[in-house]
Amino acid sequence: MKKSQNFTVSHSRSQRFWGALALVALFVCGVMVGRDFGRLNYQPKPANGAGVSFSPNANIDFTNINVGETKTHNVHVSVASPLDALVVKPIDGISGLKVQNGCVDVARVNAEHGCDITIEYTPRAAMDLGRVPLVVGWMDATREEFVAELPILIKVTDPNQKPTCVVVEELLAERLYPEGTQSVYEHEENIKIYEKMVMNGCSENQMKYHKMVQREREILAALQQSGATQQTCKQIEELLLMQLPYADGRTDNRIVRAKIYANLSERGCAENSEKYVEMAKQELEIARALDDDRFDEEETIEVVETYKRLNMQAAAQEIFETAKKLTNPAIDFILEVEKIINEK
C-alpha cells in the first residue's frame, strides 16, 4: 500500500498513545468532529504507506468568488486498507466557510473504500487570505497515526465595492470649500485638495481636476487683487475722513465737508459709495440753508463742482442761476461756471 505524494504527513511516537485514545473516544461517542485532533504534533514530510488518497488532489480553489456567492468543493477520500478512525480538523474564524466531514462512520468508509469531505463557502466580505490548510488525520488498523494538509485558496471580491480611487475622491471632495467663498485661505486649501485628487484619484478624472486647480488659482488671484484694492480704498477713506472739518455752523466748512464726501464716493470703497453721496448731499443742503443760497463766487464754483461730481446737474444749474441773479457776476465767472456745468 502506497501513501499519496500529493499531501504531507507525519506521526510522532511520543504522541501516539494519547492521540489514539482521543480519536477512539471521539469515535465511540459518535461526535468525531476533530476537536482533539489539534493536539497531534506533526512535522510535514513526504508520505509513504498511508493507504489514504484524496481527489481531486489539487488546491481547493475559492479564489474566484464574490461576496454573497456560494460555492462548494467536494474532496473524495479513497481508502486502500482498513482504518480505525478518520477526522477533519474544524476551520475557525472564517465566516461563511463550512466543512462537512462525511468520513466519521469508519465502518462505512472501510466498506465503501472511501468517503467525501464537503467544503461550502458563502463569504460575507471581500478578503484575500491566500492559503488556508484543511487538516485531515487518520489512524490505520495498526493504530499508526497520519496527518495530511489540503490547501484551500481563498480570495473574495466584492463587485459592489468602489475602487480605491473613487473612495479617495469622495473623501477629498468632502473637504472642499464652496467655490463662491470669499476666503483666500479656503481657495488655497481647495487648490491643495484638487492637486491630491490629480495624484490619487481615478486616472480618467485627472484632466478634470487639473482644470479645477486652474480655476481655483484664477479665483484666488482675483480675490488677492480685490483684497489689495480693498486695502487701498480703506486707506483712502481713512485719510480723507481725517481731513473733515468740524461740523459747525460755518458755511465754508459745510462746503468742504460736502467736497470730501463727494471725493469719498468716487475713490473710497465701492460698498460705501452710496452712503458718501448721501452725506455730501446733506452737507450741501445744510450749507445752502445757512447762507440762504447767497454764495460768493468762490463758494458758488465749489458748490457747482460738488453737485456735478454727485451727478446732480439740475441742482448745479439752480445754484448758478441764483448766483447770476443775486451777485451780478462778471463775464469770466459766468463762463467758468458754465464750463463746469457743461463738462461731460
Short mmCIF file of C-alpha atoms in Angstrom, two decimals:
data_model
loop_
_atom_site.label_atom_id
_atom_site.label_comp_id
_atom_site.label_asym_id
_atom_site.label_seq_id
_atom_site.Cartn_x
_atom_site.Cartn_y
_atom_site.Cartn_z
CA MET A 1 0.00 0.00 0.00
CA LYS A 2 1.45 3.40 -1.06
CA LYS A 3 0.82 6.71 0.58
CA SER A 4 -0.11 9.59 -1.76
CA GLN A 5 2.60 12.03 -2.82
CA ASN A 6 0.05 14.88 -3.08
CA PHE A 7 -0.03 15.75 0.61
CA THR A 8 2.36 15.72 3.56
CA VAL A 9 2.02 13.67 6.71
CA SER A 10 3.90 12.90 9.94
CA HIS A 11 3.44 10.84 13.05
CA SER A 12 5.05 11.21 16.48
CA ARG A 13 5.85 8.16 18.60
CA SER A 14 5.63 10.24 21.77
CA GLN A 15 2.09 11.28 20.92
CA ARG A 16 0.64 8.01 19.60
CA PHE A 17 -0.80 6.74 22.82
CA TRP A 18 -2.83 9.79 23.88
CA GLY A 19 -3.65 10.68 20.30
CA ALA A 20 -5.14 7.28 19.66
CA LEU A 21 -7.11 7.43 22.87
CA ALA A 22 -8.56 10.78 21.91
CA LEU A 23 -9.55 9.58 18.45
CA VAL A 24 -11.10 6.37 19.72
CA ALA A 25 -13.01 8.23 22.43
CA LEU A 26 -14.43 10.62 19.88
CA PHE A 27 -15.38 7.79 17.58
CA VAL A 28 -17.15 5.88 20.34
CA CYS A 29 -19.14 8.95 21.30
CA GLY A 30 -20.22 9.44 17.70
CA VAL A 31 -19.04 13.07 17.66
CA MET A 32 -15.78 12.83 15.81
CA VAL A 33 -15.54 16.45 14.78
CA GLY A 34 -11.82 16.73 15.29
CA ARG A 35 -11.79 18.98 18.38
CA ASP A 36 -8.93 16.96 19.94
CA PHE A 37 -7.23 16.44 16.63
CA GLY A 38 -5.43 19.77 17.01
CA ARG A 39 -3.28 18.17 19.70
CA LEU A 40 -1.47 15.99 17.14
CA ASN A 41 2.10 17.18 16.94
CA TYR A 42 3.31 16.65 13.38
CA GLN A 43 6.00 17.95 11.06
CA PRO A 44 5.09 17.60 7.35
CA LYS A 45 7.28 15.24 5.28
CA PRO A 46 6.78 13.09 2.17
CA ALA A 47 4.22 10.33 2.88
CA ASN A 48 4.67 6.66 2.11
CA GLY A 49 2.37 3.78 3.02
CA ALA A 50 -0.50 5.85 4.44
CA GLY A 51 -3.18 3.97 2.48
CA VAL A 52 -5.33 7.12 2.01
CA SER A 53 -5.51 9.42 -1.02
CA PHE A 54 -7.55 12.46 -1.97
CA SER A 55 -9.12 13.51 -5.25
CA PRO A 56 -9.07 15.90 -6.77
CA ASN A 57 -5.67 16.40 -5.23
CA ALA A 58 -5.22 19.99 -6.48
CA ASN A 59 -5.94 23.07 -4.39
CA ILE A 60 -9.44 23.64 -3.07
CA ASP A 61 -9.96 26.82 -5.05
CA PHE A 62 -12.12 29.68 -3.70
CA THR A 63 -10.13 32.42 -5.44
CA ASN A 64 -12.79 33.33 -7.99
CA ILE A 65 -15.74 34.00 -5.71
CA ASN A 66 -17.82 37.10 -4.94
CA VAL A 67 -19.31 38.28 -1.68
CA GLY A 68 -22.65 36.53 -1.08
CA GLU A 69 -21.95 33.83 -3.68
CA THR A 70 -21.97 30.19 -2.56
CA LYS A 71 -19.51 27.64 -3.91
CA THR A 72 -18.99 24.01 -2.92
CA HIS A 73 -15.90 21.88 -3.30
CA ASN A 74 -16.03 18.12 -2.79
CA VAL A 75 -12.95 16.11 -1.82
CA HIS A 76 -13.21 12.32 -2.23
CA VAL A 77 -11.15 10.30 0.22
CA SER A 78 -10.06 6.89 -1.09
CA VAL A 79 -9.11 4.18 1.45
CA ALA A 80 -6.84 1.35 0.31
CA SER A 81 -6.77 -0.50 3.63
CA PRO A 82 -8.97 -0.56 6.74
CA LEU A 83 -8.87 2.46 9.05
CA ASP A 84 -9.51 2.75 12.73
CA ALA A 85 -10.52 6.47 12.57
CA LEU A 86 -10.58 9.48 10.21
CA VAL A 87 -11.19 13.05 11.33
CA VAL A 88 -11.16 16.58 9.88
CA LYS A 89 -9.94 19.49 11.98
CA PRO A 90 -12.51 22.32 12.04
CA ILE A 91 -11.53 25.66 10.48
CA ASP A 92 -12.48 28.50 12.79
CA GLY A 93 -12.53 32.25 12.23
CA ILE A 94 -13.58 32.34 8.56
CA SER A 95 -17.19 33.49 8.34
CA GLY A 96 -19.28 31.53 5.87
CA LEU A 97 -16.87 28.62 5.49
CA LYS A 98 -18.37 25.25 6.43
CA VAL A 99 -16.66 21.84 6.36
CA GLN A 100 -18.85 18.72 6.42
CA ASN A 101 -16.97 15.53 7.25
CA GLY A 102 -18.65 12.52 5.68
CA CYS A 103 -15.92 10.23 6.94
CA VAL A 104 -16.94 9.89 10.59
CA ASP A 105 -18.53 6.44 10.20
CA VAL A 106 -15.29 4.49 9.70
CA ALA A 107 -17.09 1.16 9.29
CA ARG A 108 -18.93 2.53 6.28
CA VAL A 109 -15.73 4.20 4.98
CA ASN A 110 -13.93 0.84 5.11
CA ALA A 111 -16.84 -0.98 3.49
CA GLU A 112 -17.12 1.54 0.66
CA HIS A 113 -13.35 2.11 0.44
CA GLY A 114 -13.80 5.85 0.78
CA CYS A 115 -15.88 8.83 1.78
CA ASP A 116 -16.38 12.54 0.96
CA ILE A 117 -15.43 15.83 2.65
CA THR A 118 -17.57 18.75 1.50
CA ILE A 119 -16.38 22.36 1.83
CA GLU A 120 -19.03 25.06 1.32
CA TYR A 121 -18.20 28.76 1.31
CA THR A 122 -20.51 31.80 1.31
CA PRO A 123 -18.22 34.78 2.03
CA ARG A 124 -19.62 37.84 3.82
CA ALA A 125 -16.86 40.32 2.94
CA ALA A 126 -14.04 40.81 0.47
CA MET A 127 -10.73 39.32 1.62
CA ASP A 128 -7.53 37.71 0.43
CA LEU A 129 -6.38 35.02 2.85
CA GLY A 130 -4.14 33.14 0.46
CA ARG A 131 -3.58 29.54 1.56
CA VAL A 132 -5.59 28.07 4.44
CA PRO A 133 -4.87 24.43 5.41
CA LEU A 134 -7.64 21.86 5.75
CA VAL A 135 -6.09 19.30 8.11
CA VAL A 136 -7.19 15.65 7.85
CA GLY A 137 -5.95 12.90 10.16
CA TRP A 138 -6.50 9.17 10.40
CA MET A 139 -5.40 6.02 12.22
CA ASP A 140 -4.86 2.76 10.37
CA ALA A 141 -5.64 -0.73 11.64
CA THR A 142 -2.26 -0.90 13.36
CA ARG A 143 -3.20 2.30 15.22
CA GLU A 144 -0.47 4.28 13.50
CA GLU A 145 -1.38 7.96 13.11
CA PHE A 146 -1.16 10.08 9.94
CA VAL A 147 -1.88 13.72 9.09
CA ALA A 148 -2.39 15.50 5.74
CA GLU A 149 -2.87 19.16 4.80
CA LEU A 150 -5.17 20.00 1.90
CA PRO A 151 -4.66 23.63 0.82
CA ILE A 152 -7.69 25.89 0.50
CA LEU A 153 -7.04 29.06 -1.55
CA ILE A 154 -9.28 31.99 -0.57
CA LYS A 155 -9.61 35.31 -2.37
CA VAL A 156 -13.03 37.03 -2.29
CA THR A 157 -14.03 40.10 -4.28
CA ASP A 158 -16.99 42.44 -3.82
CA PRO A 159 -18.48 43.53 -7.18
CA ASN A 160 -20.26 46.39 -5.41
CA GLN A 161 -17.14 47.64 -3.68
CA LYS A 162 -15.98 51.02 -5.01
CA PRO A 163 -12.49 51.24 -6.47
CA THR A 164 -9.96 52.77 -4.11
CA CYS A 165 -9.52 55.84 -6.32
CA VAL A 166 -13.27 56.56 -6.14
CA VAL A 167 -13.25 56.30 -2.36
CA VAL A 168 -10.27 58.69 -2.23
CA GLU A 169 -12.04 61.19 -4.49
CA GLU A 170 -15.20 61.11 -2.39
CA LEU A 171 -13.32 61.61 0.86
CA LEU A 172 -11.32 64.53 -0.56
CA ALA A 173 -14.43 66.10 -2.10
CA GLU A 174 -15.98 66.30 1.35
CA ARG A 175 -13.16 68.65 2.39
CA LEU A 176 -13.70 71.15 -0.43
CA TYR A 177 -14.93 74.65 0.44
CA PRO A 178 -17.73 76.21 -1.68
CA GLU A 179 -16.44 77.79 -4.87
CA GLY A 180 -18.23 81.03 -4.01
CA THR A 181 -16.35 81.58 -0.76
CA GLN A 182 -14.53 84.92 -0.47
CA SER A 183 -11.82 83.47 1.78
CA VAL A 184 -8.33 83.41 0.29
CA TYR A 185 -7.34 80.65 2.73
CA GLU A 186 -10.26 78.41 1.68
CA HIS A 187 -9.39 78.70 -2.02
CA GLU A 188 -5.76 77.89 -1.20
CA GLU A 189 -6.99 74.74 0.56
CA ASN A 190 -9.18 73.85 -2.45
CA ILE A 191 -6.11 74.01 -4.69
CA LYS A 192 -4.27 71.57 -2.40
CA ILE A 193 -7.25 69.18 -2.37
CA TYR A 194 -7.66 69.18 -6.16
CA GLU A 195 -3.93 68.55 -6.55
CA LYS A 196 -4.30 65.49 -4.29
CA MET A 197 -7.20 64.33 -6.48
CA VAL A 198 -4.95 64.62 -9.54
CA MET A 199 -2.30 62.47 -7.83
CA ASN A 200 -4.51 59.93 -6.02
CA GLY A 201 -7.89 60.00 -7.75
CA CYS A 202 -9.02 57.96 -10.75
CA SER A 203 -6.89 58.40 -13.87
CA GLU A 204 -9.88 59.19 -16.06
CA ASN A 205 -10.63 62.25 -13.91
CA GLN A 206 -7.13 63.74 -13.86
CA MET A 207 -7.81 66.31 -16.59
CA LYS A 208 -10.98 67.47 -14.83
CA TYR A 209 -9.11 68.04 -11.59
CA HIS A 210 -6.29 69.82 -13.43
CA LYS A 211 -8.89 72.27 -14.73
CA MET A 212 -10.35 72.72 -11.25
CA VAL A 213 -6.87 73.53 -9.91
CA GLN A 214 -6.50 76.19 -12.60
CA ARG A 215 -9.94 77.63 -11.88
CA GLU A 216 -9.23 77.84 -8.15
CA ARG A 217 -5.97 79.62 -8.90
CA GLU A 218 -7.79 82.18 -11.05
CA ILE A 219 -10.36 82.79 -8.31
CA LEU A 220 -7.55 83.10 -5.76
CA ALA A 221 -5.69 85.64 -7.91
CA ALA A 222 -8.86 87.70 -8.33
CA LEU A 223 -9.52 87.64 -4.59
CA GLN A 224 -5.96 88.64 -3.81
CA GLN A 225 -6.20 91.53 -6.29
CA SER A 226 -9.54 92.52 -4.82
CA GLY A 227 -8.03 92.34 -1.37
CA ALA A 228 -5.24 94.70 -2.40
CA THR A 229 -7.80 97.09 -3.91
CA GLN A 230 -9.90 96.88 -0.77
CA GLN A 231 -6.91 97.69 1.38
CA THR A 232 -6.13 100.73 -0.79
CA CYS A 233 -9.67 102.09 -0.71
CA LYS A 234 -9.76 101.75 3.07
CA GLN A 235 -6.56 103.71 3.38
CA ILE A 236 -8.03 106.45 1.15
CA GLU A 237 -11.16 106.62 3.27
CA GLU A 238 -9.18 106.87 6.49
CA LEU A 239 -7.02 109.70 5.16
CA LEU A 240 -9.92 111.71 3.67
CA LEU A 241 -12.08 111.33 6.75
CA MET A 242 -9.23 112.76 8.81
CA GLN A 243 -9.47 115.93 6.68
CA LEU A 244 -13.11 116.62 7.52
CA PRO A 245 -13.54 119.99 9.24
CA TYR A 246 -15.69 120.23 12.32
CA ALA A 247 -19.45 120.13 11.57
CA ASP A 248 -20.30 123.59 12.86
CA GLY A 249 -22.43 126.49 11.60
CA ARG A 250 -19.90 127.83 9.14
CA THR A 251 -20.97 127.59 5.50
CA ASP A 252 -17.43 127.15 4.17
CA ASN A 253 -16.84 124.17 6.50
CA ARG A 254 -20.02 122.51 5.29
CA ILE A 255 -19.00 123.00 1.66
CA VAL A 256 -15.56 121.47 2.35
CA ARG A 257 -17.22 118.52 4.09
CA ALA A 258 -19.51 118.05 1.05
CA LYS A 259 -16.47 118.06 -1.28
CA ILE A 260 -14.66 115.46 0.84
CA TYR A 261 -17.72 113.18 0.93
CA ALA A 262 -18.09 113.51 -2.85
CA ASN A 263 -14.43 112.53 -3.22
CA LEU A 264 -15.01 109.54 -0.90
CA SER A 265 -17.93 108.38 -3.04
CA GLU A 266 -15.60 108.25 -6.05
CA ARG A 267 -12.33 107.00 -4.54
CA GLY A 268 -13.34 105.16 -1.39
CA CYS A 269 -14.55 101.56 -1.15
CA ALA A 270 -17.30 100.73 -3.62
CA GLU A 271 -19.64 99.36 -0.98
CA ASN A 272 -19.62 102.77 0.77
CA SER A 273 -20.11 104.96 -2.29
CA GLU A 274 -23.86 105.45 -1.95
CA LYS A 275 -23.50 106.32 1.71
CA TYR A 276 -20.96 109.06 0.95
CA VAL A 277 -23.14 110.52 -1.84
CA GLU A 278 -26.00 110.95 0.62
CA MET A 279 -23.70 112.55 3.20
CA ALA A 280 -22.38 115.02 0.58
CA LYS A 281 -25.93 115.99 -0.40
CA GLN A 282 -26.80 116.52 3.23
CA GLU A 283 -23.80 118.83 3.75
CA LEU A 284 -24.72 120.93 0.69
CA GLU A 285 -28.30 121.28 1.86
CA ILE A 286 -27.05 122.50 5.23
CA ALA A 287 -24.67 125.00 3.55
CA ARG A 288 -27.45 126.38 1.39
CA ALA A 289 -29.74 126.73 4.36
CA LEU A 290 -27.07 128.51 6.40
CA ASP A 291 -26.31 131.03 3.65
CA ASP A 292 -29.79 131.17 2.12
CA ASP A 293 -28.27 130.28 -1.27
CA ARG A 294 -26.26 133.55 -1.21
CA PHE A 295 -22.83 132.18 -2.02
CA ASP A 296 -19.94 134.31 -3.20
CA GLU A 297 -18.25 133.43 -6.48
CA GLU A 298 -15.70 131.05 -4.95
CA GLU A 299 -18.39 129.22 -2.90
CA THR A 300 -20.65 129.08 -5.93
CA ILE A 301 -17.94 127.39 -8.02
CA GLU A 302 -17.21 124.84 -5.24
CA VAL A 303 -20.91 124.02 -4.75
CA VAL A 304 -21.50 123.68 -8.51
CA GLU A 305 -18.45 121.42 -8.87
CA THR A 306 -19.62 119.24 -6.00
CA TYR A 307 -23.12 118.85 -7.43
CA LYS A 308 -21.59 117.87 -10.75
CA ARG A 309 -19.47 115.18 -9.05
CA LEU A 310 -22.66 113.89 -7.47
CA ASN A 311 -24.37 113.81 -10.91
CA MET A 312 -26.85 116.44 -9.77
CA GLN A 313 -26.92 118.58 -12.91
CA ALA A 314 -30.21 120.32 -12.08
CA ALA A 315 -29.04 121.38 -8.61
CA ALA A 316 -25.79 122.75 -10.07
CA GLN A 317 -27.74 124.78 -12.65
CA GLU A 318 -30.07 126.08 -9.94
CA ILE A 319 -27.14 127.39 -7.87
CA PHE A 320 -25.67 129.08 -10.96
CA GLU A 321 -28.93 130.82 -11.84
CA THR A 322 -29.31 132.10 -8.26
CA ALA A 323 -25.75 133.45 -8.32
CA LYS A 324 -26.38 135.31 -11.58
CA LYS A 325 -29.46 136.99 -10.16
CA LEU A 326 -28.03 137.99 -6.79
CA THR A 327 -24.37 138.83 -7.36
CA ASN A 328 -24.23 140.47 -10.82
CA PRO A 329 -21.25 138.32 -11.71
CA ALA A 330 -18.50 139.18 -14.14
CA ILE A 331 -18.42 137.57 -17.55
CA ASP A 332 -15.32 135.49 -16.66
CA PHE A 333 -17.14 133.98 -13.67
CA ILE A 334 -20.18 133.15 -15.81
CA LEU A 335 -18.03 131.46 -18.45
CA GLU A 336 -16.14 129.42 -15.85
CA VAL A 337 -19.30 128.14 -14.17
CA GLU A 338 -20.96 127.35 -17.50
CA LYS A 339 -17.88 125.35 -18.45
CA ILE A 340 -18.15 123.33 -15.23
CA ILE A 341 -21.85 122.68 -15.74
CA ASN A 342 -21.49 121.65 -19.40
CA GLU A 343 -18.46 119.42 -18.98
CA LYS A 344 -19.12 115.80 -19.73
#
